[in-house]
mmCIF file of C-alpha atoms in Angstrom:
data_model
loop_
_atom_site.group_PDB
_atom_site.id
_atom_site.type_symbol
_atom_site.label_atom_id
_atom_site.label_comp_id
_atom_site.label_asym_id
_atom_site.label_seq_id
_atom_site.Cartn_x
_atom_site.Cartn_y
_atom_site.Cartn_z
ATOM 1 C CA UNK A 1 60.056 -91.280 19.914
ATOM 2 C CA UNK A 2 63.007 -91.695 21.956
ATOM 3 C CA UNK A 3 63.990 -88.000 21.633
ATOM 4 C CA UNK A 4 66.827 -87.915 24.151
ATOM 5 C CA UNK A 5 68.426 -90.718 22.555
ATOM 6 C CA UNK A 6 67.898 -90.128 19.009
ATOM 7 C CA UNK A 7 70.647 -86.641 19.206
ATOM 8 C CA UNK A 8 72.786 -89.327 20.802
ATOM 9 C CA UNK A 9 74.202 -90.108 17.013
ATOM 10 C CA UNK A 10 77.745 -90.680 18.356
ATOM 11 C CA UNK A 11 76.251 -93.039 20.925
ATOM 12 C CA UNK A 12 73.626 -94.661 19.176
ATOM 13 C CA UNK A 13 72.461 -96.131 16.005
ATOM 14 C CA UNK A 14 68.828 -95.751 14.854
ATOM 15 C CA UNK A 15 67.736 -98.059 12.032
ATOM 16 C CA UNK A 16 64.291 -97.793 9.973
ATOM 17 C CA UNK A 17 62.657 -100.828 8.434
ATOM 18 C CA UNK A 18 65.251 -101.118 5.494
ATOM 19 C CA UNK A 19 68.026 -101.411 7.235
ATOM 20 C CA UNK A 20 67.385 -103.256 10.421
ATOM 21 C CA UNK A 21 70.506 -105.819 10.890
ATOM 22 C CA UNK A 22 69.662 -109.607 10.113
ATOM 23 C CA UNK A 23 70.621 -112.475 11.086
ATOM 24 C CA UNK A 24 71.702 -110.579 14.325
ATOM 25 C CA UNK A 25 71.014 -111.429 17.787
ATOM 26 C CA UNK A 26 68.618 -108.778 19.482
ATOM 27 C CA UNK A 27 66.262 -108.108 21.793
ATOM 28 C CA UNK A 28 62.228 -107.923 21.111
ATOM 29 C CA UNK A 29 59.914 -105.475 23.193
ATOM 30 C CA UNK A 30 57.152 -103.627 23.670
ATOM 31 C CA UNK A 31 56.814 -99.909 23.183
ATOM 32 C CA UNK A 32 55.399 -99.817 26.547
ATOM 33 C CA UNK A 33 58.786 -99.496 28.282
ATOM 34 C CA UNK A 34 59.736 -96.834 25.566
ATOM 35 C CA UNK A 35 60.052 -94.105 28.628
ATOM 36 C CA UNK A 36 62.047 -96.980 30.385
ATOM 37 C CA UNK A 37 64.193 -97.566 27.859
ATOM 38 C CA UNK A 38 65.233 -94.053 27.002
ATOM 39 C CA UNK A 39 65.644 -93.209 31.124
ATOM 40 C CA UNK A 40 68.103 -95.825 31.620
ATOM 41 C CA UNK A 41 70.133 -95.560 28.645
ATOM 42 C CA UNK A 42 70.042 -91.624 29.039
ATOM 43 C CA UNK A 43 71.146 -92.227 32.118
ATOM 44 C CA UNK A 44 73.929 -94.658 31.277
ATOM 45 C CA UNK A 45 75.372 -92.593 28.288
ATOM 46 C CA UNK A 46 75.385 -89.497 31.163
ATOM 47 C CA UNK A 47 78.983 -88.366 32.427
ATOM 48 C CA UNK A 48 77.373 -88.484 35.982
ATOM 49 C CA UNK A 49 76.106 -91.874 36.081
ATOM 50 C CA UNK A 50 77.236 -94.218 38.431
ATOM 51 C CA UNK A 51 78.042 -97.612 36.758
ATOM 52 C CA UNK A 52 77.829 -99.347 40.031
ATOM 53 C CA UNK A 53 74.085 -98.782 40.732
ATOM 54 C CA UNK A 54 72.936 -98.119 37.388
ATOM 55 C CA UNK A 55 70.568 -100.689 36.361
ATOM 56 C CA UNK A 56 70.262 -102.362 32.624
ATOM 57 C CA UNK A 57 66.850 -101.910 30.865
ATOM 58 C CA UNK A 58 66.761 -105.644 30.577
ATOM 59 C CA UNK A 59 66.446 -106.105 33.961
ATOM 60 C CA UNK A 60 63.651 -103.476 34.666
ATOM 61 C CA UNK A 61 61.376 -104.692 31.762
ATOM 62 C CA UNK A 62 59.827 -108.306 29.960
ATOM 63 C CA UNK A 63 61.578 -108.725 26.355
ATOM 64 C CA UNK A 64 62.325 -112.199 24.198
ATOM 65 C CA UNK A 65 65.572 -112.916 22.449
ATOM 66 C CA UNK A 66 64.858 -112.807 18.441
ATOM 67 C CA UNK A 67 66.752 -111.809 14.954
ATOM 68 C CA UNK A 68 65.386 -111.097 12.110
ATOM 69 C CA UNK A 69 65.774 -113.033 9.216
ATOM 70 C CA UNK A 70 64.580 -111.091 5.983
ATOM 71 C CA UNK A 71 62.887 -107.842 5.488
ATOM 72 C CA UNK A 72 59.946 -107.268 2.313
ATOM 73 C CA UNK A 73 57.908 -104.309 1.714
ATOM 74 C CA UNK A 74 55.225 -105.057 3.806
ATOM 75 C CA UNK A 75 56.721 -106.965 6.782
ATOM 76 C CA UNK A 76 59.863 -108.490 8.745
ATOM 77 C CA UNK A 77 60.258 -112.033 9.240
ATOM 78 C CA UNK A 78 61.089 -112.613 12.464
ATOM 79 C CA UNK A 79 62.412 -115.912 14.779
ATOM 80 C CA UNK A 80 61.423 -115.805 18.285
ATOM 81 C CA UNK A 81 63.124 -117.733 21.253
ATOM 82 C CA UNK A 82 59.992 -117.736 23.057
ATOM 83 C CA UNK A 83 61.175 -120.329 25.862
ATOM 84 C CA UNK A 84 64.667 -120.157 27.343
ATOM 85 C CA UNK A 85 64.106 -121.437 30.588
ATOM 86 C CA UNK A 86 63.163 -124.490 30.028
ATOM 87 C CA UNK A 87 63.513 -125.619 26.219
ATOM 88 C CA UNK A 88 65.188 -124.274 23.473
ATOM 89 C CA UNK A 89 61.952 -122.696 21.735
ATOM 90 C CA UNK A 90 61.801 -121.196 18.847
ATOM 91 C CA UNK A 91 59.195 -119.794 16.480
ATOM 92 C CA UNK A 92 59.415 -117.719 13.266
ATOM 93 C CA UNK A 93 56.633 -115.272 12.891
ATOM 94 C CA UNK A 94 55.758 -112.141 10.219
ATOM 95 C CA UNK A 95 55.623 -108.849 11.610
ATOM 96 C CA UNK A 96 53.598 -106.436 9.576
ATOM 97 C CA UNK A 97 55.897 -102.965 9.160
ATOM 98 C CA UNK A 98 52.975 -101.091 10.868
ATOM 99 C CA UNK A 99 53.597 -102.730 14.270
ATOM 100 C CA UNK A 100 57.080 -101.892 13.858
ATOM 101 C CA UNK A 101 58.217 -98.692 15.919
ATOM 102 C CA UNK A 102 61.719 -98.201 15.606
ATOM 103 C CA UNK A 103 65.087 -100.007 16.461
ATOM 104 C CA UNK A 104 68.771 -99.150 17.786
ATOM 105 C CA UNK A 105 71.865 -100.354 19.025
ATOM 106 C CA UNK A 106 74.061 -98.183 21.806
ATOM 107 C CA UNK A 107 77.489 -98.515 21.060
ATOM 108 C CA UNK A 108 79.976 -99.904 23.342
ATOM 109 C CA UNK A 109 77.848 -101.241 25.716
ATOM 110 C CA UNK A 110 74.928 -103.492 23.936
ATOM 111 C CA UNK A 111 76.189 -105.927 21.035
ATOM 112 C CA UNK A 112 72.490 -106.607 20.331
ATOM 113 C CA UNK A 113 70.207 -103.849 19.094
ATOM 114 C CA UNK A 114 66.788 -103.647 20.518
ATOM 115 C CA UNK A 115 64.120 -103.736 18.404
ATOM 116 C CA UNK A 116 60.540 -102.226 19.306
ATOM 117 C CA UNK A 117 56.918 -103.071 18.224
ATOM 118 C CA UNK A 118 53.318 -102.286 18.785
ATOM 119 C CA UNK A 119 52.482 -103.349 22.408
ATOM 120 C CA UNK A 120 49.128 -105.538 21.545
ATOM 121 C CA UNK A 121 51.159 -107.213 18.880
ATOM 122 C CA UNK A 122 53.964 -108.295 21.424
ATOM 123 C CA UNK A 123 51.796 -109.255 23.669
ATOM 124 C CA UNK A 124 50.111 -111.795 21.857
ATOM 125 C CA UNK A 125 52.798 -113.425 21.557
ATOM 126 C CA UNK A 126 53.140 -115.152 24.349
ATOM 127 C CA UNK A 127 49.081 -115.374 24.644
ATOM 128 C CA UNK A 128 49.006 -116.996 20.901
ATOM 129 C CA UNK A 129 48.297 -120.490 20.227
ATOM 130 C CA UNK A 130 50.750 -122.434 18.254
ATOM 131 C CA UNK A 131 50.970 -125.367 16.554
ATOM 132 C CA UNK A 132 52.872 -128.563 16.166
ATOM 133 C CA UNK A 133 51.919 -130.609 12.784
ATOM 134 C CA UNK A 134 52.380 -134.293 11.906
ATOM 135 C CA UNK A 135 52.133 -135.600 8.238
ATOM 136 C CA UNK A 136 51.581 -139.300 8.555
ATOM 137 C CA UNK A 137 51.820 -140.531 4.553
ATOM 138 C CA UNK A 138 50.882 -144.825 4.080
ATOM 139 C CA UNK A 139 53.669 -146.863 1.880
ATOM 140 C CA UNK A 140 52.697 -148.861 -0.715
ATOM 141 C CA UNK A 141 49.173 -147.874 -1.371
ATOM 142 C CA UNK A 142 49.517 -148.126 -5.473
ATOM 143 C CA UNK A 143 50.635 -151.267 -4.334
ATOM 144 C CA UNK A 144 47.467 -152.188 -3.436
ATOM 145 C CA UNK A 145 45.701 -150.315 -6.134
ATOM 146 C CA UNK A 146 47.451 -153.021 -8.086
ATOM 147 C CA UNK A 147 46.781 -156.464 -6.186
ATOM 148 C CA UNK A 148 43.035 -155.689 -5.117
ATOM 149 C CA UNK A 149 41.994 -153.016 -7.999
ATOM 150 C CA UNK A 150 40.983 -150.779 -4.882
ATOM 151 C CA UNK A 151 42.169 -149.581 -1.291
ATOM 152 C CA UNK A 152 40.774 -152.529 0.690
ATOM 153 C CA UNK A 153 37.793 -151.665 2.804
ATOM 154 C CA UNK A 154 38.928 -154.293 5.771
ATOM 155 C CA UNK A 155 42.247 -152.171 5.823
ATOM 156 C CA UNK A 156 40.777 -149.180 5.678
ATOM 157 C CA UNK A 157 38.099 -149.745 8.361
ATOM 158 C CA UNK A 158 40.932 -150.827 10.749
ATOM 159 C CA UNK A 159 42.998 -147.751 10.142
ATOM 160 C CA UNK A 160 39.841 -146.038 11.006
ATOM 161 C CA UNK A 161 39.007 -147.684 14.201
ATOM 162 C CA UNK A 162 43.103 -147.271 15.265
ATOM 163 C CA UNK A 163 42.053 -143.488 14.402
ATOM 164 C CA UNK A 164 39.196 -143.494 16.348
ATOM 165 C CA UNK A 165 40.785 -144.813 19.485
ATOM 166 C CA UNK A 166 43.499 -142.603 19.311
ATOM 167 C CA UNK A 167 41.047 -139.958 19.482
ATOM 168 C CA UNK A 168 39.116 -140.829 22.309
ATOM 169 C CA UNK A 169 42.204 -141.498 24.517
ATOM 170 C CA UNK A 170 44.433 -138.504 23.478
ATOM 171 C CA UNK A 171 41.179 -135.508 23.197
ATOM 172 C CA UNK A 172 43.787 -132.427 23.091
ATOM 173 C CA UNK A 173 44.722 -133.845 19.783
ATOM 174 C CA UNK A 174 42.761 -132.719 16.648
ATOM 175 C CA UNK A 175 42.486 -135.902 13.988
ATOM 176 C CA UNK A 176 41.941 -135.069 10.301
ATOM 177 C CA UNK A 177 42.248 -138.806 7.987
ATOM 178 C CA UNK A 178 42.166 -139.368 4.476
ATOM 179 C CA UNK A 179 42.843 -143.046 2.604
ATOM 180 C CA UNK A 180 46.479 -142.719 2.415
ATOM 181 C CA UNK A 181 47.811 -140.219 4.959
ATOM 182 C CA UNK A 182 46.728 -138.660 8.476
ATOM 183 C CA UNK A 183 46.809 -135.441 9.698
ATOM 184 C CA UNK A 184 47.641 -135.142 13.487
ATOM 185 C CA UNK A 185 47.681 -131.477 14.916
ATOM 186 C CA UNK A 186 48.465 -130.168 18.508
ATOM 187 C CA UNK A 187 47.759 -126.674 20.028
ATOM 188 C CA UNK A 188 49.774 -125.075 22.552
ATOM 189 C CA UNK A 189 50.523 -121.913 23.910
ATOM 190 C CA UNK A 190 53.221 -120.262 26.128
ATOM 191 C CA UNK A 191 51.087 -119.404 29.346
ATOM 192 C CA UNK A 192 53.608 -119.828 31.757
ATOM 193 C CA UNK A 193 56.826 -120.733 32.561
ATOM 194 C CA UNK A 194 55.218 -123.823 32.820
ATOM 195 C CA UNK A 195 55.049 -124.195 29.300
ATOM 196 C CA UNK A 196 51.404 -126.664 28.015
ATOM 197 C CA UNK A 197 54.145 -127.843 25.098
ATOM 198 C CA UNK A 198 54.875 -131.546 25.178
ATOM 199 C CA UNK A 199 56.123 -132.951 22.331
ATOM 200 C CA UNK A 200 58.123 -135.973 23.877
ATOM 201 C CA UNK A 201 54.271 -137.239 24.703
ATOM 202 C CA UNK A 202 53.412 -136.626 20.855
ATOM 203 C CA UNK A 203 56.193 -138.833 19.598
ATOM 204 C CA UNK A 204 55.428 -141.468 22.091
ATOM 205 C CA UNK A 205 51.766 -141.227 20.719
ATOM 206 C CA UNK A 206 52.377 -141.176 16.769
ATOM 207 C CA UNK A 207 55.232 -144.057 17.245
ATOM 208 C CA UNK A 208 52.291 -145.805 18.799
ATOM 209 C CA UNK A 209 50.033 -145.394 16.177
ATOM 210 C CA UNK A 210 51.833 -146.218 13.408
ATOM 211 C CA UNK A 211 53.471 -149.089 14.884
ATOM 212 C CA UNK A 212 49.303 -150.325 15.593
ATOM 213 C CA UNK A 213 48.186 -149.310 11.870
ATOM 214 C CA UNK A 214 51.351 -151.609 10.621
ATOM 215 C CA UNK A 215 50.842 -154.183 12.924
ATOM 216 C CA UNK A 216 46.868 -154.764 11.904
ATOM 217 C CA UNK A 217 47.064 -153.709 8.153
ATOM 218 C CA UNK A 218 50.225 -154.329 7.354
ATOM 219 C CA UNK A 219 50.811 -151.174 5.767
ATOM 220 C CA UNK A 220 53.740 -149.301 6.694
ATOM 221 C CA UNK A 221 53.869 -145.507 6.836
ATOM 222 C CA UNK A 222 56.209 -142.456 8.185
ATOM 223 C CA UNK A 223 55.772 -139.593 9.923
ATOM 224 C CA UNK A 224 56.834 -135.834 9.071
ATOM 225 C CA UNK A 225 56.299 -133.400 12.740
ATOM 226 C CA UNK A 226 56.931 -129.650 12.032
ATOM 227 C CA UNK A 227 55.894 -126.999 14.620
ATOM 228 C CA UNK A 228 55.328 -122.892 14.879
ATOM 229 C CA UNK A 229 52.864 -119.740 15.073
ATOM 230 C CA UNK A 230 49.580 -120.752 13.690
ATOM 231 C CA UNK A 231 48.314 -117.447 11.948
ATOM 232 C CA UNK A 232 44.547 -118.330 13.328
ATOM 233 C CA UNK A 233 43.658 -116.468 16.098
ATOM 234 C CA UNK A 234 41.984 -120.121 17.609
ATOM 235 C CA UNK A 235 40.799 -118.194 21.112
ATOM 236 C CA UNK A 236 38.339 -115.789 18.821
ATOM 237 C CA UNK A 237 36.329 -118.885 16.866
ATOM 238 C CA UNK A 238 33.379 -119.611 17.565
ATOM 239 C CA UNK A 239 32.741 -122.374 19.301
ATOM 240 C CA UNK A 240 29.716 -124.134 17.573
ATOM 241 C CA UNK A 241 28.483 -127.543 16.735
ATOM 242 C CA UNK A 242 29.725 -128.262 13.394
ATOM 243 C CA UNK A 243 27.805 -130.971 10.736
ATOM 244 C CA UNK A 244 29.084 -134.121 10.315
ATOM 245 C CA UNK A 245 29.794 -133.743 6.359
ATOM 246 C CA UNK A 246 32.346 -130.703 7.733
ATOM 247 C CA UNK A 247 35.657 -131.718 8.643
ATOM 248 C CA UNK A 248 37.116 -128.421 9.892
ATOM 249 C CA UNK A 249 40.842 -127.886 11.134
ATOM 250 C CA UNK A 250 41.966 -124.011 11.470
ATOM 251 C CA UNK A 251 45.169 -124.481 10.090
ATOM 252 C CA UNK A 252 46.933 -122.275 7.465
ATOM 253 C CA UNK A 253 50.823 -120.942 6.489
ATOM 254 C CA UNK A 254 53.688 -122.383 8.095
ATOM 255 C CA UNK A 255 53.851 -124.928 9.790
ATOM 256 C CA UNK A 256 51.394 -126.993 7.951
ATOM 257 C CA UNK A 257 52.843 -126.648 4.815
ATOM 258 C CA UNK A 258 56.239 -127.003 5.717
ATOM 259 C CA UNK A 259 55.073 -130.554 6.314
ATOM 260 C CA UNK A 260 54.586 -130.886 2.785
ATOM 261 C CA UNK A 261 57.618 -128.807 1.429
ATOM 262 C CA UNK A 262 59.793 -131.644 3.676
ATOM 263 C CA UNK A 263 57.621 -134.340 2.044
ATOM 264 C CA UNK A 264 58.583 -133.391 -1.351
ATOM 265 C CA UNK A 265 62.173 -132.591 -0.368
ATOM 266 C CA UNK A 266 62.387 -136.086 1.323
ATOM 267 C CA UNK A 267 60.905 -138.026 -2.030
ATOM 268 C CA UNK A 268 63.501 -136.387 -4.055
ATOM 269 C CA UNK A 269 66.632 -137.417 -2.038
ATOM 270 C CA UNK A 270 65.316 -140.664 -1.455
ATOM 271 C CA UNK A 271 64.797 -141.144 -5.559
ATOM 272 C CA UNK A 272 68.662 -139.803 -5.854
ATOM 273 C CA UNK A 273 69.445 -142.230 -3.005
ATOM 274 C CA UNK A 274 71.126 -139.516 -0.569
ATOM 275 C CA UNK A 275 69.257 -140.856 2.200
ATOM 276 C CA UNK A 276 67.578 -143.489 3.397
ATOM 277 C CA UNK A 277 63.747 -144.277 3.890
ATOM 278 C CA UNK A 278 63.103 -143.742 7.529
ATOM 279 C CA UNK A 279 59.693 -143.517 9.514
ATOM 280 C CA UNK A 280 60.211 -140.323 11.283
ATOM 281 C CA UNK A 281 61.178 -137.026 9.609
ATOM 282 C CA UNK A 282 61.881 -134.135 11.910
ATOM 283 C CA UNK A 283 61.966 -130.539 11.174
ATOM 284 C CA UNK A 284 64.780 -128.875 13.549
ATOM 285 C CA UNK A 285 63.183 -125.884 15.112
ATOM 286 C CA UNK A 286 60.523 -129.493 16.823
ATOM 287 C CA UNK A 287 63.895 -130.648 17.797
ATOM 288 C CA UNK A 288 65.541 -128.512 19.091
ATOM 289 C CA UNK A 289 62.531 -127.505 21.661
ATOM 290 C CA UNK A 290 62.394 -130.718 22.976
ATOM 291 C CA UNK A 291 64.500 -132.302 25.827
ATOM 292 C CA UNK A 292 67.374 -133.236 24.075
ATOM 293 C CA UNK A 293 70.215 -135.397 25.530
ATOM 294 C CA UNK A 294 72.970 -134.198 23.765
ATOM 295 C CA UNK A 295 74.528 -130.541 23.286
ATOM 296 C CA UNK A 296 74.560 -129.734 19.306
ATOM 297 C CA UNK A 297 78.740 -130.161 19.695
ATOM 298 C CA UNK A 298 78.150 -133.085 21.706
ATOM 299 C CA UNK A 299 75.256 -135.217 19.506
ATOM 300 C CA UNK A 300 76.306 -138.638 17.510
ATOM 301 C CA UNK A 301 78.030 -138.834 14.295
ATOM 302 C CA UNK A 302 74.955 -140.327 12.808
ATOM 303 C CA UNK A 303 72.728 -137.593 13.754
ATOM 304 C CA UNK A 304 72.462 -135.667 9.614
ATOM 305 C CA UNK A 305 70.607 -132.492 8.682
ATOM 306 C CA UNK A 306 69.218 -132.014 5.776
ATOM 307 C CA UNK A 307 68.374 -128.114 4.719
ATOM 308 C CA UNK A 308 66.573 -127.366 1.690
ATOM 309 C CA UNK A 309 65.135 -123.878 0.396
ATOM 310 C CA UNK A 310 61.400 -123.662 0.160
ATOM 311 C CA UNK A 311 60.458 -121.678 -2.955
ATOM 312 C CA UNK A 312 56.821 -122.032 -1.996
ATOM 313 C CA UNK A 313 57.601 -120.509 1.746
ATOM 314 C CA UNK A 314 60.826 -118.442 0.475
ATOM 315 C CA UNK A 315 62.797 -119.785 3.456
ATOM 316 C CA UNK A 316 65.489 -122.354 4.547
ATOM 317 C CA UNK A 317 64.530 -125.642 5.890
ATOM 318 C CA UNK A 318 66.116 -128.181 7.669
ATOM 319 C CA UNK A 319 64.905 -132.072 8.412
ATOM 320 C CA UNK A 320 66.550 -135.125 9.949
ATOM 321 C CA UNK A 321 65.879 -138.398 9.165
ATOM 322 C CA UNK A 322 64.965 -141.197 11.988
ATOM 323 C CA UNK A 323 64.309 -144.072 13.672
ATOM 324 C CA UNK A 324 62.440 -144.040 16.817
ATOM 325 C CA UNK A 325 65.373 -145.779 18.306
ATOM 326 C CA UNK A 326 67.646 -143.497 17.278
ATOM 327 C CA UNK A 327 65.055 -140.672 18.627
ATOM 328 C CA UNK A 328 64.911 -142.138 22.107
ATOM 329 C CA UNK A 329 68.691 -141.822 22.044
ATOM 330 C CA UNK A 330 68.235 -138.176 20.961
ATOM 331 C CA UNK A 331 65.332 -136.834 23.140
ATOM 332 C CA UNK A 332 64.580 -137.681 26.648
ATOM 333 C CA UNK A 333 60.950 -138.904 26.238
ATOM 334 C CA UNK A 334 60.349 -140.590 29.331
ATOM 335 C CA UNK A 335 56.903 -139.014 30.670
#
């Protein structure tokens, strides 16, 4: 693989699976362009070749900006800047060792090494569905527990009709509730440039709804909204009637339970008083793909993240807590 560049040592370093650099900006692709790659890099490390006309691999072939972030045994953990036309996108993603193929950097020309996997498994990247996740949790409910002895059935039937009409007018939005929290959970998937991601129109919708639940129950709740790769390949289930006793949501890994690593991250600082009780929580890779206002350099004072270490997940995370004013001052949500 790569012959004609591989007894380039003095031009180019190969690395295996072990020693891939992390943390380091690079570029992903397929090993489809492998005889691409190796022509015009050949051809560029060649005493003959004219600089002028020569033409840089990155320009001849599809790739996506990535680095990887940790290395096991059996796979590489990888984050993916699927969208840099028109958001900031990111996703992390695990890439099993076996659709790794190699990796290199060429010295003195490319300050970010290439790194090359199994063709099928890049291109399902950009043909995956995703996910975006929001934990919705109720305040007070042992509150109630306390007063009534149970979790009021006039409340409860109004959170479900609130539900229900949610559901009817938003129908690319899958609904899962339970007594005390909601689970709100939207697909989307790269397709084009013209990406099917909106998640201004998602915080519009679950500011909506829990301003509605507050206003007719009186119970107050907040919002956690995570997003990422979805390991469920959604496109190959079967699409069947499903009983009504079967509430069914295809959900599994990160970012779903990153929803609930924040949750218990956010009930500790809030005990210890570092911050303050707020009715959106936002993890940063969902805010940083939206349309933000503000340049990271350039965003308020006020505007805290708060990074954490998941020992479930064995990764970083990072949160910020909000108002939906402060939000709209954040993120251009206008539809």
């Amino acid at each position: 693989m790569l012959n004609n560049l591989q007894i380039q040592s003095d031009q180019i370093e190969f690395y295996e699976v072990s020693n891939v650099p992390l943390n380091k900006d690079s570029f992903l692709l397929s090993d489809q362009w492998l005889d691409r790659v190796e022509k015009q890099w050949t051809e560029f490390l060649s005493p003959e070749c004219d600089y002028e006309k020569w033409t840089h691999p990155n320009e001849l072939m599809d790739y996506i900006p990535c680095h990887i972030s940790s290395v096991n045994d059996s796979h590489l953990n990888i984050t993916l800047l699927l969208d840099r036309s028109s958001r900031f996108h990111t996703v992390s993603k695990t890439l099993p060792t076996k659709f790794f193929k190699t990796a290199f950097k060429v010295f003195g020309s490319e300050k970010r090494p290439y790194i090359i996997v199994d063709q099928n498994w890049f291109n399902n990247l950009r043909n995956s569905i995703y996910s975006v996740y929001v934990l919705i949790d109720f305040v007070g409910i042992r509150n109630l527990f306390n007063e009534y002895g149970e979790f009021p059935s006039d409340k409860l039937n109004s959170i479900k009709a609130i539900v229900d009409k949610f559901c009817n007018q938003n129908k690319d939005l899958t609904f899962l509730t339970c007594a005390d929290n909601i689970i709100i959970k939207s697909g989307w998937e790269f397709v084009t440039k013209n990406s099917k991601y909106q998640p201004e129109k998602l915080l519009i919708t679950v500011n909506q709804l829990i301003t509605e639940i507050k206003k007719e129950t009186e119970i107050s709740s907040y919002a956690i909204i995570t997003q990422g790769a979805n390991y469920v390949n959604e496109k190959n289930l079967t699409d069947s009637a499903t009983p009504k006793n079967h509430f069914f949501m295809s959900s599994i890994y990160v970012p779903f339970i990153e929803a609930f690593e924040i949750d218990s991250d956010i009930r500790k600082r809030i005990k210890s008083k570092e911050i303050e009780k707020m009715p959106f929580y936002i993890e940063q890779s969902f805010y940083i793909s939206t349309k933000r206002k503000h340049y990271s350099s350039e965003e308020p004072t006020w505007f805290k993240k708060f990074d954490f270490e998941s020992e479930k997940l064995k990764t970083s995370l990072s949160y910020s807590a909000l108002t939906f004013e402060n939000i709209c001052d954040l993120i251009d949500i206008s539809e």
